[in-house]
Amino acid sequence: MEAIVIVHLLAACVWVGGSVALVFAGVPAIRVLEGEPRGRAMKELGLRWRPIGYSALLVLGVTGVALAAHDWSEGRSPFKTVLWIKVALSVALVVASYLHNYVYGPRLQDEIREGRPTRSRPTLVAVGWISLALTITVPILGAILADLAG
């Protein structure tokens, strides 16, 4: 079980660290560019991050199920309550990430490329910040679960 905990924590480090690096280092560095170079750089950053980030999320899901099953007990408990909240927020994180990367991001790219007003930008930014908030919140719930299971 210790190996699963280690893999889970390492995957969390990849997801959280990568997400924070993107938001506070990668995207601001690209914002100094203009026009087509900016669009290409943003797209390239996303394309390079996705396999790493989504692989980490997959590992988190698989190891999370194993960890939850190990600590599961019959009846109602604070552990189960926090676990179900963590599951719901984890699903919300995946949905927000998907919307950011595969719906609103491409929509904004199309608007820019076609010279249309960039109506998708506020939604893309909001979804991005929601995703970051969930990225920070879910591991905090994991720490609470570890304490409750302890």
PDB file of N, CA and C in Angstrom, residues 9-85:
ATOM      1  N   LEU A   9       1.100  10.338  -4.627  1.00  0.00           N
ATOM      2  CA  LEU A   9       1.692  11.632  -4.275  1.00  0.00           C
ATOM      3  C   LEU A   9       2.555  12.191  -5.402  1.00  0.00           C
ATOM      4  N   LEU A  10       3.323  11.325  -6.064  1.00  0.00           N
ATOM      5  CA  LEU A  10       4.141  11.795  -7.185  1.00  0.00           C
ATOM      6  C   LEU A  10       3.278  12.294  -8.339  1.00  0.00           C
ATOM      7  N   ALA A  11       2.195  11.594  -8.619  1.00  0.00           N
ATOM      8  CA  ALA A  11       1.278  12.047  -9.676  1.00  0.00           C
ATOM      9  C   ALA A  11       0.643  13.380  -9.294  1.00  0.00           C
ATOM     10  N   ALA A  12       0.301  13.540  -8.016  1.00  0.00           N
ATOM     11  CA  ALA A  12      -0.248  14.822  -7.553  1.00  0.00           C
ATOM     12  C   ALA A  12       0.780  15.937  -7.716  1.00  0.00           C
ATOM     13  N   CYS A  13       2.042  15.625  -7.428  1.00  0.00           N
ATOM     14  CA  CYS A  13       3.105  16.624  -7.617  1.00  0.00           C
ATOM     15  C   CYS A  13       3.190  17.050  -9.077  1.00  0.00           C
ATOM     16  N   VAL A  14       3.103  16.094  -9.989  1.00  0.00           N
ATOM     17  CA  VAL A  14       3.168  16.410 -11.417  1.00  0.00           C
ATOM     18  C   VAL A  14       1.993  17.299 -11.806  1.00  0.00           C
ATOM     19  N   TRP A  15       0.768  16.906 -11.416  1.00  0.00           N
ATOM     20  CA  TRP A  15      -0.404  17.685 -11.809  1.00  0.00           C
ATOM     21  C   TRP A  15      -0.385  19.079 -11.178  1.00  0.00           C
ATOM     22  N   VAL A  16      -0.215  19.146  -9.868  1.00  0.00           N
ATOM     23  CA  VAL A  16      -0.271  20.443  -9.175  1.00  0.00           C
ATOM     24  C   VAL A  16       0.911  21.316  -9.593  1.00  0.00           C
ATOM     25  N   GLY A  17       2.103  20.751  -9.565  1.00  0.00           N
ATOM     26  CA  GLY A  17       3.282  21.541  -9.936  1.00  0.00           C
ATOM     27  C   GLY A  17       3.225  22.027 -11.372  1.00  0.00           C
ATOM     28  N   GLY A  18       2.824  21.147 -12.270  1.00  0.00           N
ATOM     29  CA  GLY A  18       2.708  21.539 -13.669  1.00  0.00           C
ATOM     30  C   GLY A  18       1.660  22.603 -13.890  1.00  0.00           C
ATOM     31  N   SER A  19       0.529  22.455 -13.227  1.00  0.00           N
ATOM     32  CA  SER A  19      -0.556  23.433 -13.364  1.00  0.00           C
ATOM     33  C   SER A  19      -0.134  24.803 -12.840  1.00  0.00           C
ATOM     34  N   VAL A  20       0.505  24.814 -11.687  1.00  0.00           N
ATOM     35  CA  VAL A  20       0.968  26.078 -11.106  1.00  0.00           C
ATOM     36  C   VAL A  20       2.033  26.704 -12.007  1.00  0.00           C
ATOM     37  N   ALA A  21       2.948  25.894 -12.525  1.00  0.00           N
ATOM     38  CA  ALA A  21       3.986  26.413 -13.424  1.00  0.00           C
ATOM     39  C   ALA A  21       3.370  27.009 -14.691  1.00  0.00           C
ATOM     40  N   LEU A  22       2.366  26.342 -15.245  1.00  0.00           N
ATOM     41  CA  LEU A  22       1.696  26.867 -16.434  1.00  0.00           C
ATOM     42  C   LEU A  22       1.051  28.217 -16.156  1.00  0.00           C
ATOM     43  N   VAL A  23       0.290  28.285 -15.059  1.00  0.00           N
ATOM     44  CA  VAL A  23      -0.479  29.490 -14.749  1.00  0.00           C
ATOM     45  C   VAL A  23       0.424  30.673 -14.406  1.00  0.00           C
ATOM     46  N   PHE A  24       1.470  30.427 -13.632  1.00  0.00           N
ATOM     47  CA  PHE A  24       2.259  31.540 -13.119  1.00  0.00           C
ATOM     48  C   PHE A  24       3.586  31.768 -13.834  1.00  0.00           C
ATOM     49  N   ALA A  25       4.003  30.849 -14.703  1.00  0.00           N
ATOM     50  CA  ALA A  25       5.256  31.035 -15.447  1.00  0.00           C
ATOM     51  C   ALA A  25       5.041  30.925 -16.957  1.00  0.00           C
ATOM     52  N   GLY A  26       4.453  29.829 -17.411  1.00  0.00           N
ATOM     53  CA  GLY A  26       4.302  29.595 -18.849  1.00  0.00           C
ATOM     54  C   GLY A  26       3.411  30.607 -19.544  1.00  0.00           C
ATOM     55  N   VAL A  27       2.192  30.750 -19.070  1.00  0.00           N
ATOM     56  CA  VAL A  27       1.234  31.653 -19.725  1.00  0.00           C
ATOM     57  C   VAL A  27       1.702  33.114 -19.653  1.00  0.00           C
ATOM     58  N   PRO A  28       2.163  33.615 -18.505  1.00  0.00           N
ATOM     59  CA  PRO A  28       2.645  35.003 -18.496  1.00  0.00           C
ATOM     60  C   PRO A  28       3.824  35.235 -19.446  1.00  0.00           C
ATOM     61  N   ALA A  29       4.704  34.265 -19.583  1.00  0.00           N
ATOM     62  CA  ALA A  29       5.831  34.420 -20.508  1.00  0.00           C
ATOM     63  C   ALA A  29       5.343  34.516 -21.946  1.00  0.00           C
ATOM     64  N   ILE A  30       4.303  33.766 -22.272  1.00  0.00           N
ATOM     65  CA  ILE A  30       3.768  33.777 -23.638  1.00  0.00           C
ATOM     66  C   ILE A  30       2.959  35.042 -23.901  1.00  0.00           C
ATOM     67  N   ARG A  31       2.372  35.622 -22.880  1.00  0.00           N
ATOM     68  CA  ARG A  31       1.557  36.830 -23.060  1.00  0.00           C
ATOM     69  C   ARG A  31       2.351  38.007 -23.617  1.00  0.00           C
ATOM     70  N   VAL A  32       3.666  37.988 -23.480  1.00  0.00           N
ATOM     71  CA  VAL A  32       4.466  39.092 -24.022  1.00  0.00           C
ATOM     72  C   VAL A  32       4.544  39.034 -25.546  1.00  0.00           C
ATOM     73  N   LEU A  33       4.200  37.893 -26.132  1.00  0.00           N
ATOM     74  CA  LEU A  33       4.191  37.752 -27.581  1.00  0.00           C
ATOM     75  C   LEU A  33       2.906  38.337 -28.146  1.00  0.00           C
ATOM     76  N   GLU A  34       2.904  38.607 -29.425  1.00  0.00           N
ATOM     77  CA  GLU A  34       1.724  39.151 -30.101  1.00  0.00           C
ATOM     78  C   GLU A  34       1.376  38.300 -31.306  1.00  0.00           C
ATOM     79  N   GLY A  35       0.115  38.319 -31.673  1.00  0.00           N
ATOM     80  CA  GLY A  35      -0.343  37.718 -32.921  1.00  0.00           C
ATOM     81  C   GLY A  35      -0.119  36.221 -33.028  1.00  0.00           C
ATOM     82  N   GLU A  36       0.267  35.800 -34.224  1.00  0.00           N
ATOM     83  CA  GLU A  36       0.434  34.378 -34.532  1.00  0.00           C
ATOM     84  C   GLU A  36       1.481  33.692 -33.651  1.00  0.00           C
ATOM     85  N   PRO A  37       2.640  34.318 -33.366  1.00  0.00           N
ATOM     86  CA  PRO A  37       3.611  33.651 -32.471  1.00  0.00           C
ATOM     87  C   PRO A  37       3.011  33.345 -31.091  1.00  0.00           C
ATOM     88  N   ARG A  38       2.200  34.259 -30.593  1.00  0.00           N
ATOM     89  CA  ARG A  38       1.551  34.040 -29.284  1.00  0.00           C
ATOM     90  C   ARG A  38       0.612  32.839 -29.361  1.00  0.00           C
ATOM     91  N   GLY A  39      -0.215  32.789 -30.399  1.00  0.00           N
ATOM     92  CA  GLY A  39      -1.143  31.673 -30.565  1.00  0.00           C
ATOM     93  C   GLY A  39      -0.418  30.342 -30.710  1.00  0.00           C
ATOM     94  N   ARG A  40       0.641  30.333 -31.522  1.00  0.00           N
ATOM     95  CA  ARG A  40       1.415  29.087 -31.709  1.00  0.00           C
ATOM     96  C   ARG A  40       2.062  28.644 -30.406  1.00  0.00           C
ATOM     97  N   ALA A  41       2.645  29.596 -29.678  1.00  0.00           N
ATOM     98  CA  ALA A  41       3.314  29.249 -28.418  1.00  0.00           C
ATOM     99  C   ALA A  41       2.324  28.706 -27.396  1.00  0.00           C
ATOM    100  N   MET A  42       1.150  29.337 -27.305  1.00  0.00           N
ATOM    101  CA  MET A  42       0.137  28.877 -26.354  1.00  0.00           C
ATOM    102  C   MET A  42      -0.339  27.470 -26.725  1.00  0.00           C
ATOM    103  N   LYS A  43      -0.570  27.261 -28.013  1.00  0.00           N
ATOM    104  CA  LYS A  43      -1.012  25.941 -28.467  1.00  0.00           C
ATOM    105  C   LYS A  43       0.060  24.885 -28.196  1.00  0.00           C
ATOM    106  N   GLU A  44       1.300  25.205 -28.487  1.00  0.00           N
ATOM    107  CA  GLU A  44       2.406  24.265 -28.273  1.00  0.00           C
ATOM    108  C   GLU A  44       2.561  23.919 -26.788  1.00  0.00           C
ATOM    109  N   LEU A  45       2.445  24.923 -25.948  1.00  0.00           N
ATOM    110  CA  LEU A  45       2.528  24.687 -24.499  1.00  0.00           C
ATOM    111  C   LEU A  45       1.438  23.714 -24.063  1.00  0.00           C
ATOM    112  N   GLY A  46       0.219  23.948 -24.527  1.00  0.00           N
ATOM    113  CA  GLY A  46      -0.889  23.059 -24.191  1.00  0.00           C
ATOM    114  C   GLY A  46      -0.683  21.651 -24.714  1.00  0.00           C
ATOM    115  N   LEU A  47      -0.247  21.543 -25.956  1.00  0.00           N
ATOM    116  CA  LEU A  47      -0.051  20.216 -26.548  1.00  0.00           C
ATOM    117  C   LEU A  47       1.049  19.428 -25.837  1.00  0.00           C
ATOM    118  N   ARG A  48       2.075  20.115 -25.390  1.00  0.00           N
ATOM    119  CA  ARG A  48       3.170  19.428 -24.666  1.00  0.00           C
ATOM    120  C   ARG A  48       2.745  19.031 -23.250  1.00  0.00           C
ATOM    121  N   TRP A  49       1.894  19.856 -22.620  1.00  0.00           N
ATOM    122  CA  TRP A  49       1.479  19.584 -21.238  1.00  0.00           C
ATOM    123  C   TRP A  49       0.430  18.485 -21.151  1.00  0.00           C
ATOM    124  N   ARG A  50      -0.499  18.434 -22.082  1.00  0.00           N
ATOM    125  CA  ARG A  50      -1.645  17.525 -21.973  1.00  0.00           C
ATOM    126  C   ARG A  50      -1.271  16.071 -21.721  1.00  0.00           C
ATOM    127  N   PRO A  51      -0.367  15.456 -22.479  1.00  0.00           N
ATOM    128  CA  PRO A  51      -0.077  14.046 -22.194  1.00  0.00           C
ATOM    129  C   PRO A  51       0.504  13.832 -20.798  1.00  0.00           C
ATOM    130  N   ILE A  52       1.305  14.774 -20.342  1.00  0.00           N
ATOM    131  CA  ILE A  52       1.896  14.668 -18.999  1.00  0.00           C
ATOM    132  C   ILE A  52       0.805  14.869 -17.948  1.00  0.00           C
ATOM    133  N   GLY A  53       0.050  15.948 -18.085  1.00  0.00           N
ATOM    134  CA  GLY A  53      -0.974  16.269 -17.090  1.00  0.00           C
ATOM    135  C   GLY A  53      -2.081  15.245 -17.020  1.00  0.00           C
ATOM    136  N   TYR A  54      -2.605  14.861 -18.182  1.00  0.00           N
ATOM    137  CA  TYR A  54      -3.709  13.899 -18.170  1.00  0.00           C
ATOM    138  C   TYR A  54      -3.250  12.507 -17.761  1.00  0.00           C
ATOM    139  N   SER A  55      -2.001  12.160 -18.038  1.00  0.00           N
ATOM    140  CA  SER A  55      -1.467  10.885 -17.527  1.00  0.00           C
ATOM    141  C   SER A  55      -1.402  10.919 -16.003  1.00  0.00           C
ATOM    142  N   ALA A  56      -0.972  12.052 -15.466  1.00  0.00           N
ATOM    143  CA  ALA A  56      -0.932  12.196 -14.001  1.00  0.00           C
ATOM    144  C   ALA A  56      -2.334  12.080 -13.415  1.00  0.00           C
ATOM    145  N   LEU A  57      -3.321  12.713 -14.064  1.00  0.00           N
ATOM    146  CA  LEU A  57      -4.701  12.605 -13.571  1.00  0.00           C
ATOM    147  C   LEU A  57      -5.203  11.165 -13.611  1.00  0.00           C
ATOM    148  N   LEU A  58      -4.864  10.445 -14.673  1.00  0.00           N
ATOM    149  CA  LEU A  58      -5.259   9.041 -14.770  1.00  0.00           C
ATOM    150  C   LEU A  58      -4.636   8.224 -13.634  1.00  0.00           C
ATOM    151  N   VAL A  59      -3.352   8.429 -13.397  1.00  0.00           N
ATOM    152  CA  VAL A  59      -2.671   7.721 -12.299  1.00  0.00           C
ATOM    153  C   VAL A  59      -3.317   8.100 -10.965  1.00  0.00           C
ATOM    154  N   LEU A  60      -3.658   9.365 -10.787  1.00  0.00           N
ATOM    155  CA  LEU A  60      -4.318   9.792  -9.552  1.00  0.00           C
ATOM    156  C   LEU A  60      -5.657   9.089  -9.370  1.00  0.00           C
ATOM    157  N   GLY A  61      -6.412   8.965 -10.444  1.00  0.00           N
ATOM    158  CA  GLY A  61      -7.704   8.287 -10.349  1.00  0.00           C
ATOM    159  C   GLY A  61      -7.558   6.825  -9.966  1.00  0.00           C
ATOM    160  N   VAL A  62      -6.654   6.121 -10.638  1.00  0.00           N
ATOM    161  CA  VAL A  62      -6.468   4.688 -10.377  1.00  0.00           C
ATOM    162  C   VAL A  62      -5.933   4.451  -8.967  1.00  0.00           C
ATOM    163  N   THR A  63      -4.904   5.182  -8.594  1.00  0.00           N
ATOM    164  CA  THR A  63      -4.338   4.984  -7.256  1.00  0.00           C
ATOM    165  C   THR A  63      -5.296   5.490  -6.179  1.00  0.00           C
ATOM    166  N   GLY A  64      -6.069   6.541  -6.499  1.00  0.00           N
ATOM    167  CA  GLY A  64      -7.049   7.046  -5.536  1.00  0.00           C
ATOM    168  C   GLY A  64      -8.118   6.030  -5.218  1.00  0.00           C
ATOM    169  N   VAL A  65      -8.578   5.317  -6.240  1.00  0.00           N
ATOM    170  CA  VAL A  65      -9.577   4.258  -6.010  1.00  0.00           C
ATOM    171  C   VAL A  65      -8.987   3.178  -5.105  1.00  0.00           C
ATOM    172  N   ALA A  66      -7.751   2.779  -5.379  1.00  0.00           N
ATOM    173  CA  ALA A  66      -7.109   1.746  -4.555  1.00  0.00           C
ATOM    174  C   ALA A  66      -6.947   2.218  -3.107  1.00  0.00           C
ATOM    175  N   LEU A  67      -6.535   3.451  -2.934  1.00  0.00           N
ATOM    176  CA  LEU A  67      -6.366   3.979  -1.574  1.00  0.00           C
ATOM    177  C   LEU A  67      -7.694   4.083  -0.840  1.00  0.00           C
ATOM    178  N   ALA A  68      -8.723   4.553  -1.530  1.00  0.00           N
ATOM    179  CA  ALA A  68     -10.043   4.673  -0.899  1.00  0.00           C
ATOM    180  C   ALA A  68     -10.586   3.297  -0.521  1.00  0.00           C
ATOM    181  N   ALA A  69     -10.410   2.325  -1.407  1.00  0.00           N
ATOM    182  CA  ALA A  69     -10.889   0.965  -1.111  1.00  0.00           C
ATOM    183  C   ALA A  69     -10.176   0.394   0.113  1.00  0.00           C
ATOM    184  N   HIS A  70      -8.902   0.692   0.246  1.00  0.00           N
ATOM    185  CA  HIS A  70      -8.122   0.193   1.378  1.00  0.00           C
ATOM    186  C   HIS A  70      -8.631   0.766   2.701  1.00  0.00           C
ATOM    187  N   ASP A  71      -9.029   2.039   2.683  1.00  0.00           N
ATOM    188  CA  ASP A  71      -9.439   2.707   3.920  1.00  0.00           C
ATOM    189  C   ASP A  71     -10.949   2.739   4.131  1.00  0.00           C
ATOM    190  N   TRP A  72     -11.694   2.125   3.226  1.00  0.00           N
ATOM    191  CA  TRP A  72     -13.161   2.126   3.289  1.00  0.00           C
ATOM    192  C   TRP A  72     -13.632   1.278   4.462  1.00  0.00           C
ATOM    193  N   SER A  73     -14.643   1.737   5.167  1.00  0.00           N
ATOM    194  CA  SER A  73     -15.252   0.938   6.234  1.00  0.00           C
ATOM    195  C   SER A  73     -16.762   1.037   6.084  1.00  0.00           C
ATOM    196  N   GLU A  74     -17.457   0.108   6.676  1.00  0.00           N
ATOM    197  CA  GLU A  74     -18.930   0.102   6.588  1.00  0.00           C
ATOM    198  C   GLU A  74     -19.510   1.243   7.405  1.00  0.00           C
ATOM    199  N   GLY A  75     -20.704   1.674   7.025  1.00  0.00           N
ATOM    200  CA  GLY A  75     -21.407   2.720   7.766  1.00  0.00           C
ATOM    201  C   GLY A  75     -20.970   4.113   7.344  1.00  0.00           C
ATOM    202  N   ARG A  76     -21.609   5.093   7.943  1.00  0.00           N
ATOM    203  CA  ARG A  76     -21.288   6.493   7.649  1.00  0.00           C
ATOM    204  C   ARG A  76     -20.093   6.910   8.495  1.00  0.00           C
ATOM    205  N   SER A  77     -19.293   7.802   7.924  1.00  0.00           N
ATOM    206  CA  SER A  77     -18.135   8.280   8.661  1.00  0.00           C
ATOM    207  C   SER A  77     -17.670   9.601   8.055  1.00  0.00           C
ATOM    208  N   PRO A  78     -16.927  10.383   8.830  1.00  0.00           N
ATOM    209  CA  PRO A  78     -16.348  11.605   8.267  1.00  0.00           C
ATOM    210  C   PRO A  78     -15.446  11.291   7.069  1.00  0.00           C
ATOM    211  N   PHE A  79     -14.745  10.152   7.124  1.00  0.00           N
ATOM    212  CA  PHE A  79     -13.888   9.751   6.010  1.00  0.00           C
ATOM    213  C   PHE A  79     -14.690   9.665   4.716  1.00  0.00           C
ATOM    214  N   LYS A  80     -15.820   8.996   4.762  1.00  0.00           N
ATOM    215  CA  LYS A  80     -16.643   8.828   3.558  1.00  0.00           C
ATOM    216  C   LYS A  80     -17.174  10.171   3.054  1.00  0.00           C
ATOM    217  N   THR A  81     -17.563  11.032   3.966  1.00  0.00           N
ATOM    218  CA  THR A  81     -18.073  12.348   3.569  1.00  0.00           C
ATOM    219  C   THR A  81     -16.998  13.127   2.816  1.00  0.00           C
ATOM    220  N   VAL A  82     -15.815  13.194   3.397  1.00  0.00           N
ATOM    221  CA  VAL A  82     -14.713  13.916   2.750  1.00  0.00           C
ATOM    222  C   VAL A  82     -14.329  13.228   1.446  1.00  0.00           C
ATOM    223  N   LEU A  83     -14.330  11.903   1.441  1.00  0.00           N
ATOM    224  CA  LEU A  83     -13.991  11.167   0.223  1.00  0.00           C
ATOM    225  C   LEU A  83     -14.949  11.511  -0.909  1.00  0.00           C
ATOM    226  N   TRP A  84     -16.256  11.513  -0.635  1.00  0.00           N
ATOM    227  CA  TRP A  84     -17.224  11.807  -1.692  1.00  0.00           C
ATOM    228  C   TRP A  84     -17.117  13.255  -2.168  1.00  0.00           C
ATOM    229  N   ILE A  85     -16.781  14.158  -1.260  1.00  0.00           N
ATOM    230  CA  ILE A  85     -16.543  15.547  -1.673  1.00  0.00           C
ATOM    231  C   ILE A  85     -15.313  15.605  -2.579  1.00  0.00           C
TER     232      ILE A  85
END
